[in-house]
mmCIF file of C-alpha atoms in Angstrom:
data_model
loop_
_atom_site.group_PDB
_atom_site.id
_atom_site.type_symbol
_atom_site.label_atom_id
_atom_site.label_comp_id
_atom_site.label_asym_id
_atom_site.label_seq_id
_atom_site.Cartn_x
_atom_site.Cartn_y
_atom_site.Cartn_z
ATOM 1 C CA LEU H 203 28.390 -12.542 -16.890
ATOM 2 C CA GLN H 204 25.218 -12.672 -14.635
ATOM 3 C CA VAL H 205 22.103 -10.662 -16.905
ATOM 4 C CA VAL H 206 21.963 -10.391 -20.105
ATOM 5 C CA PHE H 207 19.775 -7.737 -21.210
ATOM 6 C CA LEU H 208 18.371 -7.815 -25.009
ATOM 7 C CA HIS H 209 15.149 -5.261 -25.661
ATOM 8 C CA SER H 210 13.685 -4.580 -28.924
ATOM 9 C CA ASN H 211 15.332 -7.335 -31.334
ATOM 10 C CA HIS H 212 13.895 -9.219 -34.351
ATOM 11 C CA ILE H 213 14.409 -12.905 -32.123
ATOM 12 C CA ALA H 214 11.734 -14.804 -32.896
ATOM 13 C CA LYS H 215 13.734 -18.701 -32.080
ATOM 14 C CA LEU H 216 15.461 -19.364 -28.879
ATOM 15 C CA GLY H 217 17.693 -22.951 -30.062
ATOM 16 C CA VAL H 218 18.593 -24.996 -26.310
ATOM 17 C CA ASN H 219 22.622 -23.759 -25.718
ATOM 18 C CA ASP H 220 22.191 -20.437 -26.564
ATOM 19 C CA PHE H 221 22.391 -19.708 -23.201
ATOM 20 C CA CYS H 222 24.428 -22.899 -22.597
ATOM 21 C CA PRO H 223 27.900 -23.471 -24.719
ATOM 22 C CA THR H 224 28.011 -27.731 -25.187
ATOM 23 C CA GLY H 225 31.678 -26.915 -25.403
ATOM 24 C CA ARG H 226 33.607 -28.990 -23.101
ATOM 25 C CA ARG H 227 35.901 -25.958 -21.326
ATOM 26 C CA LYS H 228 33.254 -23.362 -21.624
ATOM 27 C CA LYS H 229 31.492 -23.228 -18.162
ATOM 28 C CA LYS H 230 28.152 -23.030 -18.218
ATOM 29 C CA ALA H 231 26.284 -20.060 -16.388
ATOM 30 C CA LEU H 232 24.339 -20.447 -13.832
ATOM 31 C CA TYR H 233 21.929 -16.652 -15.342
ATOM 32 C CA SER H 234 20.244 -14.433 -12.780
ATOM 33 C CA GLY H 235 18.181 -12.112 -15.088
ATOM 34 C CA ILE H 236 17.557 -13.342 -19.211
ATOM 35 C CA SER H 237 15.018 -10.206 -20.815
ATOM 36 C CA LEU H 238 13.505 -11.112 -23.499
ATOM 37 C CA PHE H 239 11.576 -8.357 -23.911
ATOM 38 C CA ASN H 240 10.145 -6.706 -27.336
ATOM 39 C CA ASN H 241 11.127 -10.037 -29.254
ATOM 40 C CA PRO H 242 9.142 -11.932 -32.003
ATOM 41 C CA VAL H 243 9.450 -14.898 -29.905
ATOM 42 C CA LYS H 244 7.118 -17.254 -28.299
ATOM 43 C CA TYR H 245 8.243 -18.251 -25.155
ATOM 44 C CA TRP H 246 5.154 -21.333 -25.695
ATOM 45 C CA GLU H 247 7.492 -22.739 -27.476
ATOM 46 C CA VAL H 248 11.002 -22.253 -26.035
ATOM 47 C CA GLN H 249 12.053 -25.606 -24.183
ATOM 48 C CA PRO H 250 12.362 -25.217 -20.345
ATOM 49 C CA SER H 251 15.822 -26.763 -20.415
ATOM 50 C CA THR H 252 16.694 -23.428 -23.003
ATOM 51 C CA PHE H 253 17.824 -20.995 -19.760
ATOM 52 C CA PRO H 254 20.494 -22.223 -17.198
ATOM 53 C CA PHE H 255 19.079 -22.201 -14.775
ATOM 54 C CA PRO H 256 17.882 -18.440 -13.713
ATOM 55 C CA LEU H 257 16.540 -16.544 -10.936
ATOM 56 C CA SER H 258 14.143 -14.575 -13.398
ATOM 57 C CA MET H 259 11.538 -14.289 -15.069
ATOM 58 C CA TYR H 260 10.785 -12.209 -17.249
ATOM 59 C CA CYS H 261 7.585 -11.648 -19.932
ATOM 60 C CA ASP H 262 6.203 -8.200 -19.043
ATOM 61 C CA HIS H 263 4.937 -6.462 -21.846
ATOM 62 C CA ARG H 264 3.772 -9.825 -23.688
ATOM 63 C CA LYS H 265 0.291 -9.160 -24.386
ATOM 64 C CA LEU H 266 -0.394 -12.896 -22.510
ATOM 65 C CA LYS H 267 -3.585 -13.341 -20.957
ATOM 66 C CA THR H 268 -2.668 -16.744 -19.017
ATOM 67 C CA ILE H 269 0.623 -17.333 -16.881
ATOM 68 C CA PRO H 270 2.865 -19.608 -18.741
ATOM 69 C CA ASN H 271 4.470 -21.917 -16.675
ATOM 70 C CA ILE H 272 6.897 -20.815 -14.363
ATOM 71 C CA PRO H 273 10.248 -23.166 -13.921
ATOM 72 C CA SER H 274 11.154 -24.503 -9.860
ATOM 73 C CA HIS H 275 13.578 -22.205 -9.873
ATOM 74 C CA VAL H 276 12.592 -19.077 -10.462
ATOM 75 C CA GLN H 277 12.881 -16.578 -7.466
ATOM 76 C CA GLN H 278 11.509 -12.998 -9.497
ATOM 77 C CA LEU H 279 8.856 -13.780 -11.312
ATOM 78 C CA TYR H 280 7.584 -10.196 -13.757
ATOM 79 C CA LEU H 281 4.635 -10.375 -15.295
ATOM 80 C CA GLN H 282 2.649 -6.745 -15.497
ATOM 81 C CA ASN H 283 1.844 -4.625 -18.895
ATOM 82 C CA ASN H 284 -0.028 -8.698 -19.340
ATOM 83 C CA ASP H 285 -3.400 -9.154 -20.299
ATOM 84 C CA ILE H 286 -4.064 -11.091 -17.365
ATOM 85 C CA GLU H 287 -7.339 -12.607 -15.794
ATOM 86 C CA ALA H 288 -6.987 -15.505 -14.497
ATOM 87 C CA VAL H 289 -4.438 -16.721 -11.216
ATOM 88 C CA PRO H 290 -4.101 -20.818 -11.048
ATOM 89 C CA ALA H 291 -2.904 -22.680 -9.413
ATOM 90 C CA GLY H 292 -1.220 -25.052 -12.728
ATOM 91 C CA PRO H 293 1.699 -22.920 -13.554
ATOM 92 C CA PHE H 294 2.247 -23.169 -9.959
ATOM 93 C CA THR H 295 2.749 -25.982 -9.395
ATOM 94 C CA ASN H 296 6.173 -26.080 -8.947
ATOM 95 C CA VAL H 297 7.265 -23.728 -7.337
ATOM 96 C CA THR H 298 9.427 -24.136 -4.072
ATOM 97 C CA PHE H 299 11.598 -21.098 -4.615
ATOM 98 C CA LEU H 300 10.030 -17.862 -5.297
ATOM 99 C CA ARG H 301 10.072 -13.859 -3.121
ATOM 100 C CA GLU H 302 8.855 -12.140 -5.329
ATOM 101 C CA ILE H 303 5.533 -11.865 -8.220
ATOM 102 C CA ASN H 304 4.998 -8.316 -9.799
ATOM 103 C CA LEU H 305 0.901 -8.573 -11.550
ATOM 104 C CA SER H 306 0.487 -5.159 -11.503
ATOM 105 C CA HIS H 307 -1.070 -3.673 -14.276
ATOM 106 C CA ASN H 308 -3.912 -6.371 -15.738
ATOM 107 C CA LYS H 309 -6.946 -7.615 -15.417
ATOM 108 C CA VAL H 310 -7.259 -10.245 -12.688
ATOM 109 C CA LYS H 311 -9.917 -10.805 -10.269
ATOM 110 C CA PHE H 312 -10.843 -11.577 -7.446
ATOM 111 C CA HIS H 313 -12.981 -14.944 -8.356
ATOM 112 C CA MET H 314 -10.466 -15.685 -10.593
ATOM 113 C CA ILE H 315 -7.426 -16.940 -7.891
ATOM 114 C CA ASP H 316 -7.701 -20.086 -7.529
ATOM 115 C CA HIS H 317 -7.952 -20.687 -3.611
ATOM 116 C CA GLY H 318 -4.638 -20.761 -2.224
ATOM 117 C CA VAL H 319 -2.433 -20.174 -5.060
ATOM 118 C CA PHE H 320 -0.753 -17.584 -3.125
ATOM 119 C CA THR H 321 -0.389 -19.815 0.287
ATOM 120 C CA LYS H 322 2.144 -22.593 -0.644
ATOM 121 C CA LEU H 323 4.465 -19.341 -1.559
ATOM 122 C CA SER H 324 6.007 -20.240 1.341
ATOM 123 C CA ASN H 325 9.244 -18.141 0.520
ATOM 124 C CA LEU H 326 7.406 -14.992 -0.760
ATOM 125 C CA VAL H 327 7.910 -11.916 0.790
ATOM 126 C CA GLN H 328 6.690 -8.768 -2.193
ATOM 127 C CA LEU H 329 3.466 -9.156 -3.874
ATOM 128 C CA HIS H 330 2.488 -6.624 -7.153
ATOM 129 C CA LEU H 331 -1.172 -6.817 -7.652
ATOM 130 C CA GLN H 332 -1.454 -2.921 -8.127
ATOM 131 C CA HIS H 333 -4.326 -1.049 -11.129
ATOM 132 C CA ASN H 334 -6.230 -5.081 -11.694
ATOM 133 C CA GLU H 335 -10.342 -5.289 -11.346
ATOM 134 C CA LEU H 336 -9.938 -7.065 -7.719
ATOM 135 C CA GLU H 337 -13.233 -6.377 -6.305
ATOM 136 C CA GLU H 338 -11.935 -8.043 -3.081
ATOM 137 C CA PHE H 339 -8.913 -8.629 -0.211
ATOM 138 C CA PRO H 340 -7.345 -11.949 -2.331
ATOM 139 C CA PHE H 341 -6.588 -14.121 0.527
ATOM 140 C CA PRO H 342 -5.687 -16.500 2.256
ATOM 141 C CA LEU H 343 -2.266 -15.203 1.457
ATOM 142 C CA PRO H 344 1.247 -17.073 2.770
ATOM 143 C CA SER H 345 2.970 -15.885 6.361
ATOM 144 C CA SER H 346 5.610 -14.924 4.872
ATOM 145 C CA LEU H 347 4.416 -12.310 2.717
ATOM 146 C CA GLU H 348 6.599 -9.464 3.722
ATOM 147 C CA ARG H 349 5.284 -6.168 1.274
ATOM 148 C CA LEU H 350 1.535 -6.631 -0.354
ATOM 149 C CA LEU H 351 0.520 -3.962 -2.928
ATOM 150 C CA LEU H 352 -3.012 -4.260 -4.036
ATOM 151 C CA GLY H 353 -4.245 -0.112 -4.786
ATOM 152 C CA PHE H 354 -5.486 0.990 -8.398
ATOM 153 C CA ASN H 355 -8.469 -1.917 -7.915
ATOM 154 C CA LYS H 356 -11.600 -2.012 -7.014
ATOM 155 C CA ILE H 357 -12.055 -3.768 -3.807
ATOM 156 C CA SER H 358 -14.696 -2.290 -1.783
ATOM 157 C CA ARG H 359 -14.444 -5.015 2.174
ATOM 158 C CA LEU H 360 -12.103 -6.789 3.414
ATOM 159 C CA SER H 361 -12.782 -10.405 4.860
ATOM 160 C CA GLY H 362 -12.638 -10.789 8.221
ATOM 161 C CA LYS H 363 -9.537 -13.113 7.379
ATOM 162 C CA ALA H 364 -8.131 -10.936 5.023
ATOM 163 C CA LEU H 365 -5.113 -10.075 6.925
ATOM 164 C CA GLU H 366 -4.740 -13.412 8.910
ATOM 165 C CA GLY H 367 -2.470 -14.991 9.918
ATOM 166 C CA LEU H 368 0.764 -11.997 7.802
ATOM 167 C CA PRO H 369 2.601 -11.336 11.252
ATOM 168 C CA ASN H 370 5.908 -10.512 8.461
ATOM 169 C CA ILE H 371 3.945 -7.676 7.155
ATOM 170 C CA THR H 372 5.288 -4.780 6.597
ATOM 171 C CA MET H 373 3.785 -2.420 3.513
ATOM 172 C CA LEU H 374 0.615 -2.226 2.436
ATOM 173 C CA ASP H 375 -1.185 -0.719 0.195
ATOM 174 C CA LEU H 376 -4.196 0.160 -0.700
ATOM 175 C CA CYS H 377 -4.777 3.230 -1.905
ATOM 176 C CA ASN H 378 -7.226 4.100 -5.082
ATOM 177 C CA ASN H 379 -9.840 1.463 -3.781
ATOM 178 C CA VAL H 380 -13.146 2.440 -2.458
ATOM 179 C CA LEU H 381 -13.366 1.519 1.151
ATOM 180 C CA ASP H 382 -15.326 3.265 2.885
ATOM 181 C CA ASP H 383 -15.795 2.759 7.079
ATOM 182 C CA SER H 384 -17.623 -0.521 7.226
ATOM 183 C CA VAL H 385 -14.301 -1.999 6.670
ATOM 184 C CA LEU H 386 -13.002 -0.633 8.970
ATOM 185 C CA LYS H 387 -15.286 -2.552 12.088
ATOM 186 C CA GLY H 388 -13.762 -5.483 12.560
ATOM 187 C CA LYS H 389 -10.314 -3.015 13.575
ATOM 188 C CA PRO H 390 -8.665 -5.763 9.635
ATOM 189 C CA PHE H 391 -4.846 -3.852 11.065
ATOM 190 C CA SER H 392 -5.050 -4.496 14.156
ATOM 191 C CA ASN H 393 -2.478 -7.935 13.680
ATOM 192 C CA LEU H 394 -0.237 -7.288 11.781
ATOM 193 C CA LYS H 395 2.178 -6.774 15.016
ATOM 194 C CA ASN H 396 5.355 -5.663 11.486
ATOM 195 C CA LEU H 397 3.016 -3.038 9.981
ATOM 196 C CA MET H 398 5.121 0.382 9.261
ATOM 197 C CA GLN H 399 3.356 1.765 6.944
ATOM 198 C CA LEU H 400 -0.307 1.936 5.893
ATOM 199 C CA ASN H 401 -1.674 3.625 2.384
ATOM 200 C CA LEU H 402 -5.234 3.904 2.170
ATOM 201 C CA CYS H 403 -5.838 7.384 0.583
ATOM 202 C CA ASN H 404 -8.375 8.005 -2.540
ATOM 203 C CA ASN H 405 -10.931 5.337 -0.858
ATOM 204 C CA LYS H 406 -13.911 6.682 0.756
ATOM 205 C CA LEU H 407 -13.642 7.107 5.275
ATOM 206 C CA GLN H 408 -15.015 9.465 6.689
ATOM 207 C CA THR H 409 -13.680 8.324 10.064
ATOM 208 C CA MET H 410 -9.737 7.632 11.268
ATOM 209 C CA PRO H 411 -8.655 3.798 11.040
ATOM 210 C CA PRO H 412 -8.844 1.911 14.590
ATOM 211 C CA ASP H 413 -6.364 -0.189 15.964
ATOM 212 C CA LEU H 414 -4.017 0.325 14.033
ATOM 213 C CA PRO H 415 -0.127 -2.215 15.167
ATOM 214 C CA SER H 416 2.095 0.351 16.773
ATOM 215 C CA SER H 417 4.536 -0.319 14.963
ATOM 216 C CA LEU H 418 2.924 1.817 12.485
ATOM 217 C CA MET H 419 5.523 4.771 10.911
ATOM 218 C CA TYR H 420 3.522 6.482 7.493
ATOM 219 C CA LEU H 421 -0.352 6.651 7.718
ATOM 220 C CA SER H 422 -1.277 8.088 4.722
ATOM 221 C CA LEU H 423 -5.332 8.782 4.429
ATOM 222 C CA GLU H 424 -4.883 11.592 1.645
ATOM 223 C CA ASN H 425 -8.174 11.778 -0.529
ATOM 224 C CA ASN H 426 -10.790 11.358 1.840
ATOM 225 C CA SER H 427 -13.661 12.122 3.354
ATOM 226 C CA ILE H 428 -12.141 12.642 7.242
ATOM 227 C CA SER H 429 -13.132 15.382 8.704
ATOM 228 C CA TYR H 430 -12.139 14.645 12.318
ATOM 229 C CA ILE H 431 -9.673 12.953 14.462
ATOM 230 C CA PRO H 432 -10.777 11.050 17.846
ATOM 231 C CA GLU H 433 -8.400 12.928 21.325
ATOM 232 C CA ASN H 434 -5.632 11.532 22.298
ATOM 233 C CA TYR H 435 -5.782 8.732 18.289
ATOM 234 C CA PHE H 436 -2.100 8.630 17.957
ATOM 235 C CA ASN H 437 -0.643 8.107 22.278
ATOM 236 C CA ARG H 438 -1.148 3.782 20.910
ATOM 237 C CA LEU H 439 1.898 5.256 16.987
ATOM 238 C CA PRO H 440 4.231 6.707 19.205
ATOM 239 C CA LYS H 441 6.895 5.658 15.973
ATOM 240 C CA ILE H 442 4.742 7.300 13.377
ATOM 241 C CA ILE H 443 7.734 9.019 11.013
ATOM 242 C CA ALA H 444 5.128 10.687 8.390
ATOM 243 C CA LEU H 445 1.295 11.763 8.210
ATOM 244 C CA ARG H 446 -0.281 12.655 5.066
ATOM 245 C CA MET H 447 -3.990 13.699 5.207
ATOM 246 C CA SER H 448 -4.333 16.404 2.755
ATOM 247 C CA HIS H 449 -7.971 16.752 0.539
ATOM 248 C CA ASN H 450 -9.728 15.749 4.271
ATOM 249 C CA ASN H 451 -12.317 17.176 5.758
ATOM 250 C CA LEU H 452 -11.326 18.077 8.777
ATOM 251 C CA GLN H 453 -11.961 21.355 10.590
ATOM 252 C CA ASN H 454 -11.253 21.075 14.437
ATOM 253 C CA ILE H 455 -8.635 19.087 15.563
ATOM 254 C CA PRO H 456 -7.197 18.115 18.869
ATOM 255 C CA ARG H 457 -4.893 20.708 19.577
ATOM 256 C CA ASN H 458 -2.167 18.102 21.663
ATOM 257 C CA THR H 459 -2.964 15.471 18.807
ATOM 258 C CA PHE H 460 -0.036 16.260 16.817
ATOM 259 C CA ASN H 461 2.434 16.087 20.214
ATOM 260 C CA LEU H 462 4.240 13.369 18.663
ATOM 261 C CA PRO H 463 8.367 12.328 18.977
ATOM 262 C CA ASN H 464 9.192 11.301 15.768
ATOM 263 C CA LEU H 465 7.229 12.980 13.095
ATOM 264 C CA LEU H 466 8.646 13.887 10.858
ATOM 265 C CA GLU H 467 6.265 15.115 7.708
ATOM 266 C CA LEU H 468 2.862 16.530 7.751
ATOM 267 C CA ASN H 469 0.488 17.143 5.670
ATOM 268 C CA LEU H 470 -3.098 17.953 6.011
ATOM 269 C CA GLY H 471 -3.484 20.983 3.222
ATOM 270 C CA HIS H 472 -6.369 20.916 1.685
ATOM 271 C CA ASN H 473 -9.022 20.748 4.680
ATOM 272 C CA LYS H 474 -10.998 23.136 6.332
ATOM 273 C CA LEU H 475 -8.854 23.705 9.189
ATOM 274 C CA LYS H 476 -8.959 27.297 11.555
ATOM 275 C CA GLN H 477 -7.002 26.599 14.466
ATOM 276 C CA VAL H 478 -3.689 26.388 15.944
ATOM 277 C CA PHE H 479 -1.705 23.117 16.831
ATOM 278 C CA TYR H 480 1.291 21.684 18.674
ATOM 279 C CA ILE H 481 3.964 19.899 16.231
ATOM 280 C CA PRO H 482 7.062 18.540 17.882
ATOM 281 C CA ARG H 483 10.256 20.094 17.227
ATOM 282 C CA SER H 484 11.117 17.392 15.076
ATOM 283 C CA LEU H 485 9.147 18.147 12.635
ATOM 284 C CA GLN H 486 11.109 19.177 9.197
ATOM 285 C CA HIS H 487 8.304 19.113 6.870
ATOM 286 C CA LEU H 488 4.300 20.335 7.428
ATOM 287 C CA TYR H 489 2.100 21.778 4.086
ATOM 288 C CA ILE H 490 -1.123 23.743 5.147
ATOM 289 C CA GLU H 491 -2.058 25.061 2.778
ATOM 290 C CA ASP H 492 -5.614 25.934 1.061
ATOM 291 C CA ASN H 493 -7.225 26.223 4.992
ATOM 292 C CA ASP H 494 -9.044 28.595 7.083
ATOM 293 C CA ILE H 495 -6.484 28.719 9.666
ATOM 294 C CA GLU H 496 -6.963 32.821 11.645
ATOM 295 C CA LYS H 497 -6.043 31.990 14.814
ATOM 296 C CA GLU H 498 -2.511 33.224 16.163
ATOM 297 C CA TYR H 499 -0.011 31.738 18.627
ATOM 298 C CA ASP H 500 -1.012 31.713 22.068
ATOM 299 C CA GLU H 501 2.507 31.950 24.920
ATOM 300 C CA ALA H 502 -0.335 31.478 27.317
ATOM 301 C CA GLU H 503 -2.579 29.956 26.730
ATOM 302 C CA ASP H 504 0.378 27.410 24.839
ATOM 303 C CA ASN H 505 1.212 27.123 28.152
ATOM 304 C CA HIS H 506 -2.027 26.597 30.842
ATOM 305 C CA GLU H 507 -3.035 23.034 27.714
ATOM 306 C CA SER H 508 0.768 21.437 27.391
ATOM 307 C CA HIS H 509 0.856 17.839 29.336
ATOM 308 C CA ASP H 510 2.901 17.419 32.771
ATOM 309 C CA HIS H 511 6.603 17.866 32.724
ATOM 310 C CA GLU H 512 5.946 19.330 29.588
ATOM 311 C CA THR H 513 8.126 23.281 28.419
ATOM 312 C CA GLU H 514 7.673 25.683 25.247
ATOM 313 C CA GLU H 515 11.142 23.932 24.257
ATOM 314 C CA ASP H 516 8.616 21.085 23.769
ATOM 315 C CA HIS H 517 7.343 22.158 20.452
ATOM 316 C CA GLU H 518 6.467 24.997 18.496
ATOM 317 C CA ALA H 519 2.478 26.171 17.142
ATOM 318 C CA VAL H 520 1.151 26.725 13.525
ATOM 319 C CA ASP H 521 0.468 30.236 12.970
ATOM 320 C CA ASN H 522 -0.697 31.700 8.810
#
């Protein structure tokens, strides 16, 4: 037995031997997870020795206002859907193996996060802080971090040092915040050399984010106010697989903008596009609904404007 789920019962008390048999011949299980969600037990009255070193600590959906002390051996910490406002250093004092923290759907504020509380968690790879009340990017963060989810907050600015020292980040979600073009001046994403997925949808951007790393594969910019894409913008992003830019103000874009060999998904729906453009044969999903495209595909023009060493077979064109 490795995982025990005791959801939605009437358990009000836990004894120190409930999960750890005292019999001489009985095997003492090292559980990987024990969940008591939706029980009346008072977690602060439970002795730490009650649990035989579970790797996961489930404290979600408990109406908690503070973070309980965390055993040093815990690797996954689930605190989502509570009323937590602060992240003090105290509960994390002896934590050394923590790899994932889920603090989503709480009331965490930037100024209530103790400075450096996450930095010392040298094994942390995933941090969930979406659906909180953050006004700023929660830095500093550990260099081990790979996935950072900050969507559905109130973040309006990124400090110049906010994204420094994060060489392992592969996924960054900043959707549904209030970021505008002023945060892009410092080129905040340029040093994230392993970034593969960036989500900036539902913000207040009017221009394309500059100097994105060449490692990027998924870019989401839906529901902004972007009106144009600079020529040759994607030349430095050869690995792009999916580009999502629906619900913007795109009008005229350079014809070869999407001449990307690995592009599989292109979503440009609900814009103001009027002209056709090149798309690669690799494309599998194309969304251009609710635009003003009228011009039909012109093969002669195609041949004239194509890049050197390219043939008709390398491209398809979008028409009505």
